[in-house]
N, CA, C and O atoms as a GROMACS GRO file, in nm:
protein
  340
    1UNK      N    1   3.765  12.178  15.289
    1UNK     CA    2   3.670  12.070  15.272
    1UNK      C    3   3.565  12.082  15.382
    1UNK      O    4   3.586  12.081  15.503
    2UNK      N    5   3.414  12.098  15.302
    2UNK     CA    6   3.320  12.052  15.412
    2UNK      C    7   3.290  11.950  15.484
    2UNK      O    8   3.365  11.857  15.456
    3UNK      N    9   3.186  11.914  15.592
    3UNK     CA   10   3.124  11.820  15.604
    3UNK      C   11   3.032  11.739  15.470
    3UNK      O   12   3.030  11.623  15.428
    4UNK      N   13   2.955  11.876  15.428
    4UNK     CA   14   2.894  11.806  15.293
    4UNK      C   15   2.972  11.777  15.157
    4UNK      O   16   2.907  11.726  15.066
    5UNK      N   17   3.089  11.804  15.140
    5UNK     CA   18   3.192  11.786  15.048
    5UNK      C   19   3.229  11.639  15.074
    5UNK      O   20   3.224  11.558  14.981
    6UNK      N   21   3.270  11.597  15.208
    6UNK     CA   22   3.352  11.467  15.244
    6UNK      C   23   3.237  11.381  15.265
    6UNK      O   24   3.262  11.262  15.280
    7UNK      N   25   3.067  11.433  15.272
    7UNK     CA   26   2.980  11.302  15.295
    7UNK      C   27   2.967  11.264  15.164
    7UNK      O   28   2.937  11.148  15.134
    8UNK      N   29   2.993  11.383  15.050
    8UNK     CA   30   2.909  11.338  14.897
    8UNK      C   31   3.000  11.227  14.859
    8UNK      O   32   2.947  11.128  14.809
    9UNK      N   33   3.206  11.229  14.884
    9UNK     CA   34   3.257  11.156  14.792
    9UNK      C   35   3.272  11.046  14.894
    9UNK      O   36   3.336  10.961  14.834
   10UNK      N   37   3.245  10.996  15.030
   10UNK     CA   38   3.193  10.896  15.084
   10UNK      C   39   3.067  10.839  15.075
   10UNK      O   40   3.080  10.729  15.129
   11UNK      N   41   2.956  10.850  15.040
   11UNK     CA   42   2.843  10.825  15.025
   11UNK      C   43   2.766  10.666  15.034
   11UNK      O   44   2.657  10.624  15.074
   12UNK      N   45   2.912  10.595  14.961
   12UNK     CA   46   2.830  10.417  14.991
   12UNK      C   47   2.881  10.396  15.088
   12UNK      O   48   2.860  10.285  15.137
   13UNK      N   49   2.969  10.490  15.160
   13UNK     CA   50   2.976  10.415  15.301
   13UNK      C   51   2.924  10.498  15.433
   13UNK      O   52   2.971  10.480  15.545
   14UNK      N   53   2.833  10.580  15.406
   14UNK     CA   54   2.780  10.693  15.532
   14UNK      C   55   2.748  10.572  15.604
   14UNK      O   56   2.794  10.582  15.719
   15UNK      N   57   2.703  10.484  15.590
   15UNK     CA   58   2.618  10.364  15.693
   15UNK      C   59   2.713  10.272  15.794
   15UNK      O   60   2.673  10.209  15.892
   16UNK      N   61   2.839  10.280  15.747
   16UNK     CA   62   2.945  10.223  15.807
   16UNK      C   63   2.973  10.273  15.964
   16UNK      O   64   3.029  10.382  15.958
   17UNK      N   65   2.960  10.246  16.051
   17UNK     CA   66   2.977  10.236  16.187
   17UNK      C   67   3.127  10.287  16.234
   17UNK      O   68   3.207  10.202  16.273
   18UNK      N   69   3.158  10.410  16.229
   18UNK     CA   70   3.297  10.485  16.339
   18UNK      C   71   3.322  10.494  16.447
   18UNK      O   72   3.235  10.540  16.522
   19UNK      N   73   3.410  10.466  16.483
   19UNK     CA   74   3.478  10.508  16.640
   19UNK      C   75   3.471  10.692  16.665
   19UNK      O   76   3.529  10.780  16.601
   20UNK      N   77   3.404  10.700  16.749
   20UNK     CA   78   3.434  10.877  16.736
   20UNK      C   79   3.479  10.918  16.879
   20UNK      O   80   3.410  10.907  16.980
   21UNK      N   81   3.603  10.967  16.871
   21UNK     CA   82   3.657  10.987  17.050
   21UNK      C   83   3.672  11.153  17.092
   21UNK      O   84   3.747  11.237  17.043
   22UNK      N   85   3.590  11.164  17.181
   22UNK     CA   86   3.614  11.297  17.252
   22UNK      C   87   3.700  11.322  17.370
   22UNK      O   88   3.658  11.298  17.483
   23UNK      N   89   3.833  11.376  17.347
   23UNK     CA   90   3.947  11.347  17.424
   23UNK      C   91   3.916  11.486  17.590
   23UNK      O   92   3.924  11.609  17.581
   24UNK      N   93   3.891  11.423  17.690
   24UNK     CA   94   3.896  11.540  17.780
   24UNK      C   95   3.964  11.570  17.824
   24UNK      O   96   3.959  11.678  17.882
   25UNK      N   97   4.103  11.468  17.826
   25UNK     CA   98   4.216  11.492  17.929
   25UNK      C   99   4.301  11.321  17.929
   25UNK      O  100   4.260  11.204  17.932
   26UNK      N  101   4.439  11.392  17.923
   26UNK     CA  102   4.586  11.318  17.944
   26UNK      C  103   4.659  11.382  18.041
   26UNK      O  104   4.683  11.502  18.054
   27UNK      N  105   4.695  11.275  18.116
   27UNK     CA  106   4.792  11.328  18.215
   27UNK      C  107   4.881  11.200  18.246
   27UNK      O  108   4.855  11.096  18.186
   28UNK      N  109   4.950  11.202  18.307
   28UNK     CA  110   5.095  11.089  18.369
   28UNK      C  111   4.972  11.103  18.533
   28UNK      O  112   4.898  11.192  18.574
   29UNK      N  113   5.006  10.976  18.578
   29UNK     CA  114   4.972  10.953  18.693
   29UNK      C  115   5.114  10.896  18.759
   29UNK      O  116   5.214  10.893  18.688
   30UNK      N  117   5.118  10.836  18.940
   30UNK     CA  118   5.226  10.772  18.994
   30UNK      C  119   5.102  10.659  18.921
   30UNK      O  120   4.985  10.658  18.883
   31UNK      N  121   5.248  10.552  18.938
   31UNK     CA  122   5.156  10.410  18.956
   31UNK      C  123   5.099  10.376  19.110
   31UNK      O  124   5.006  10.299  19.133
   32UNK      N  125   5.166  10.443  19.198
   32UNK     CA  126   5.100  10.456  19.357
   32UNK      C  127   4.937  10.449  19.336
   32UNK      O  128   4.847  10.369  19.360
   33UNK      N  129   4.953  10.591  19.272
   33UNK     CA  130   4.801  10.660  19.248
   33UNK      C  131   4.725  10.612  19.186
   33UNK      O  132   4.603  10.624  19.201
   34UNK      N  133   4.795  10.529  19.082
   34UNK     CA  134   4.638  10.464  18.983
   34UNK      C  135   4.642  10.314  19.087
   34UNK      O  136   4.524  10.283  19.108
   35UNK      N  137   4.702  10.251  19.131
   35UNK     CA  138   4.692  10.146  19.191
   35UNK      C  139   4.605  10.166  19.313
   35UNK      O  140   4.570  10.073  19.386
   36UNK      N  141   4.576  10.278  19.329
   36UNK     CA  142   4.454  10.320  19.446
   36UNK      C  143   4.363  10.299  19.413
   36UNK      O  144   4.282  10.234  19.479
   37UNK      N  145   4.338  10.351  19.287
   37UNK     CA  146   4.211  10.385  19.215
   37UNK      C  147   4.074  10.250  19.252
   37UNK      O  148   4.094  10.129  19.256
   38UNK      N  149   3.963  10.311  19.270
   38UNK     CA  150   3.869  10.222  19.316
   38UNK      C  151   3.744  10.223  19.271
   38UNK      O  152   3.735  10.324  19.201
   39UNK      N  153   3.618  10.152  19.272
   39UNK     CA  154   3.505  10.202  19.232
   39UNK      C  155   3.449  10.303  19.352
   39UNK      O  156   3.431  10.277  19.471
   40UNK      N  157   3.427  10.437  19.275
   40UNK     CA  158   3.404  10.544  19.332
   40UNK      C  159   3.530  10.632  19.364
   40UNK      O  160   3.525  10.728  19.442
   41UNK      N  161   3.652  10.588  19.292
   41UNK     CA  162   3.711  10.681  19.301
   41UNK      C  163   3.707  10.841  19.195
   41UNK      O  164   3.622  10.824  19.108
   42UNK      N  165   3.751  10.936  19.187
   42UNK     CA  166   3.733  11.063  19.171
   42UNK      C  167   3.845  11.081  19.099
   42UNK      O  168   3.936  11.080  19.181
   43UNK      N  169   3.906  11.102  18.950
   43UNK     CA  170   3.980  11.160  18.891
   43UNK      C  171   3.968  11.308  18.849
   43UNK      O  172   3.907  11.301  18.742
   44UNK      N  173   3.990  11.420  18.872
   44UNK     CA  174   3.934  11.528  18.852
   44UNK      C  175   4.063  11.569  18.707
   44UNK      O  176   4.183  11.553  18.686
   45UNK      N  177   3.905  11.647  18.613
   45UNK     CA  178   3.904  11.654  18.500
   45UNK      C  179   3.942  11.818  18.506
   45UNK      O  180   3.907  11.913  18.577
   46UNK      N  181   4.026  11.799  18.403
   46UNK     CA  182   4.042  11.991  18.357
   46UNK      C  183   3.918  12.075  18.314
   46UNK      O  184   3.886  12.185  18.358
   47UNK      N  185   3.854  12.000  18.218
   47UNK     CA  186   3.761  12.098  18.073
   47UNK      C  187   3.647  12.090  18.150
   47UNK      O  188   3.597  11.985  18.188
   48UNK      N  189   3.594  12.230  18.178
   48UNK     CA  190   3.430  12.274  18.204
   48UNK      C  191   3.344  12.324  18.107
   48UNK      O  192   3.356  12.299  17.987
   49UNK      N  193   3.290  12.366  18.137
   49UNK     CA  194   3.162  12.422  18.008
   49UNK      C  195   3.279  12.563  17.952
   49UNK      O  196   3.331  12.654  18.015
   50UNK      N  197   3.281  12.540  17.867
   50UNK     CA  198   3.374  12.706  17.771
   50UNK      C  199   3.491  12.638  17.733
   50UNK      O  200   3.571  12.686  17.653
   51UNK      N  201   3.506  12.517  17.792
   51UNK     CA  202   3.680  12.487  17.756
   51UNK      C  203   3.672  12.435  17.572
   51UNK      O  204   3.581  12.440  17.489
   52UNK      N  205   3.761  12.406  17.570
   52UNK     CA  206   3.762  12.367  17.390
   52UNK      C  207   3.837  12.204  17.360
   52UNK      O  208   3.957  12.200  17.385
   53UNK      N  209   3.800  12.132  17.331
   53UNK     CA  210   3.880  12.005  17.291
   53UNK      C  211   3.868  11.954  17.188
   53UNK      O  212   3.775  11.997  17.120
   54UNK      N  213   3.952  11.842  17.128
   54UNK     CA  214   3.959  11.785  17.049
   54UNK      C  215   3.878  11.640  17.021
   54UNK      O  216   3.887  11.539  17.090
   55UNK      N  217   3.782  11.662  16.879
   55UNK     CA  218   3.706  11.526  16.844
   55UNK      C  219   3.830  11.422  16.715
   55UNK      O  220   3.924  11.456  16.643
   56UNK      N  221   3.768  11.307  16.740
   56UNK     CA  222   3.866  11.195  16.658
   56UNK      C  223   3.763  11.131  16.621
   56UNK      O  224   3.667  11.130  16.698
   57UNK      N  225   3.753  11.044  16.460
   57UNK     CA  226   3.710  10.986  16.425
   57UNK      C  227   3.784  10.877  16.340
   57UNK      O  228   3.852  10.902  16.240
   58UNK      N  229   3.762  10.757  16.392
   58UNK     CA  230   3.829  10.655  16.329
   58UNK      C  231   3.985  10.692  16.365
   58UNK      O  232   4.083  10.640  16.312
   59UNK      N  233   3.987  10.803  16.479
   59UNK     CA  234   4.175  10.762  16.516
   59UNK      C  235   4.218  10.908  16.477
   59UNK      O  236   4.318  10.957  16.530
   60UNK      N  237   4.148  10.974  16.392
   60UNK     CA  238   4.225  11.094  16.278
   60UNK      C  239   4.100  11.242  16.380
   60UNK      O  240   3.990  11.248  16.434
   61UNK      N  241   4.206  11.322  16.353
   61UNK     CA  242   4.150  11.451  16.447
   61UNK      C  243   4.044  11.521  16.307
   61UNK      O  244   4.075  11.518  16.188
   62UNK      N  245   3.933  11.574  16.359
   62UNK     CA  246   3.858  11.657  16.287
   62UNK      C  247   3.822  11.740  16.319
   62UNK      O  248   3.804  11.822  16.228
   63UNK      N  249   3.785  11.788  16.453
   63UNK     CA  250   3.702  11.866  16.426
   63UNK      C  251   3.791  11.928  16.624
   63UNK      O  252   3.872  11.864  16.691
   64UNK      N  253   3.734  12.052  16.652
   64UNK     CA  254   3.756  12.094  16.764
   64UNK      C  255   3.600  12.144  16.839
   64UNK      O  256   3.515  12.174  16.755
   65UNK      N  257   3.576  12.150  16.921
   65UNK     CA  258   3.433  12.185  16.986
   65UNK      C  259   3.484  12.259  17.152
   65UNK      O  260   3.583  12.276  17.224
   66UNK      N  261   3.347  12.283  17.146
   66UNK     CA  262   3.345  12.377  17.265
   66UNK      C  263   3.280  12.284  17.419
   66UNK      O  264   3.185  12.217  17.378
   67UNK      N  265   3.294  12.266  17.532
   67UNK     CA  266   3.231  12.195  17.602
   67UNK      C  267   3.130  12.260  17.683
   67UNK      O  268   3.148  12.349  17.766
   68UNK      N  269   2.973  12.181  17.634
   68UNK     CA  270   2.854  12.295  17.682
   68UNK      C  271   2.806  12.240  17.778
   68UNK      O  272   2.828  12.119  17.780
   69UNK      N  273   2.736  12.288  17.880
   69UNK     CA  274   2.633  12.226  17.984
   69UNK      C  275   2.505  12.206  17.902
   69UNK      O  276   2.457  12.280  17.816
   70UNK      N  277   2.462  12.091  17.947
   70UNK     CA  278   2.308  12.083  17.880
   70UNK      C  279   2.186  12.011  17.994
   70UNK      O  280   2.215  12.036  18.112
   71UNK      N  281   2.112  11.964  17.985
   71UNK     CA  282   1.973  12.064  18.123
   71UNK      C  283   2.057  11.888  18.232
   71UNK      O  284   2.009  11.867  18.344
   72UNK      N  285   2.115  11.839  18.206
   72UNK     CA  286   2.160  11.715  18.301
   72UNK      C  287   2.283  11.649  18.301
   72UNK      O  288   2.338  11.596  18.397
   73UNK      N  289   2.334  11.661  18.147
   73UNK     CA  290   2.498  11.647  18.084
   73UNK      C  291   2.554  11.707  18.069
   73UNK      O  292   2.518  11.816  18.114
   74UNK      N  293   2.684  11.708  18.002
   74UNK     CA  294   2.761  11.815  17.897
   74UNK      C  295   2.734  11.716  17.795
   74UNK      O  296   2.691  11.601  17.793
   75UNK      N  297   2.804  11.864  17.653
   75UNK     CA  298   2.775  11.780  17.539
   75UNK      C  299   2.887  11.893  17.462
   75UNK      O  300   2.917  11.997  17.521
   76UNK      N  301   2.932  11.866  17.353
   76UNK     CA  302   3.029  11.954  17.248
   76UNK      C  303   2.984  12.001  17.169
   76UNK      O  304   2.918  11.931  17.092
   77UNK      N  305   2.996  12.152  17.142
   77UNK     CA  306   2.972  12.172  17.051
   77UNK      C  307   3.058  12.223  16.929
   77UNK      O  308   3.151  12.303  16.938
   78UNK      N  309   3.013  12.164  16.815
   78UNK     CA  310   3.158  12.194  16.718
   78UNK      C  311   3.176  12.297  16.686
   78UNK      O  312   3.076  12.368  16.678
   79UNK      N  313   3.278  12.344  16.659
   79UNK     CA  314   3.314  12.499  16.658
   79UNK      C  315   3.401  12.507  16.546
   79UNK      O  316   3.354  12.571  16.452
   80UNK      N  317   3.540  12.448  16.525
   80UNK     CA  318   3.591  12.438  16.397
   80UNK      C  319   3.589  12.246  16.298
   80UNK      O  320   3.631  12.140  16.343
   81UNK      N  321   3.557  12.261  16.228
   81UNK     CA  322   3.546  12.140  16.133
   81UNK      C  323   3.704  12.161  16.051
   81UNK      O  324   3.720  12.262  15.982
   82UNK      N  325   3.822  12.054  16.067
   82UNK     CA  326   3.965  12.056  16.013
   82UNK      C  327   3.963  11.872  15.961
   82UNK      O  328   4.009  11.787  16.037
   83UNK      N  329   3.920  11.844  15.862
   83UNK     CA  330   3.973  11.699  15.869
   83UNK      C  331   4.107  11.711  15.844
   83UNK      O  332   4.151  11.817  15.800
   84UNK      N  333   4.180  11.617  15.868
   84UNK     CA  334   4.305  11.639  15.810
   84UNK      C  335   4.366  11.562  15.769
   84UNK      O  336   4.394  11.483  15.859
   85UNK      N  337   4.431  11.519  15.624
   85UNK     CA  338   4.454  11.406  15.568
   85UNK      C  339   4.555  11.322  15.611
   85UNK      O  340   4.574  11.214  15.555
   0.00000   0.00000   0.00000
């Protein structure tokens, strides 16, 4: 299934508003450690530019992407499209 396959037999609802989550990282913390946690504290993240993660929409995994540098952010780029029922 495409993207343009799953927009045609959705179509009265393309306008409908999704949750879309780009997961960078799970880990277990102590509760010590998150009870530190402060404004300006520093959680250091695994995924740099080349790493690969997982996108969610509405909760359900779709798609996998690549994580790119761009001229001030990062941003994903999709690489495999999997909805999965």
């Amino acid at each position: 299934m495409t993207p343009h396959s799953i927009l045609a037999e959705v179509a009265p609802f393309a306008d409908v508003p999704v949750e879309v989550v780009i997961e960078l990282d799970r880990r277990t913390m102590r509760l010590r450690d998150i009870l530190e946690l402060g404004v300006g504290s520093i959680i250091p993240m695994p995924k740099t530019a080349g790493d690969y993660l997982d996108l969610y929409v509405a909760g359900a995994p779709v798609c996998r992407g690549e994580v790119v540098a761009l001229e001030k952010n990062a941003g994903v780029r999709i690489t495999v499209f999997e909805p999965r029922a």
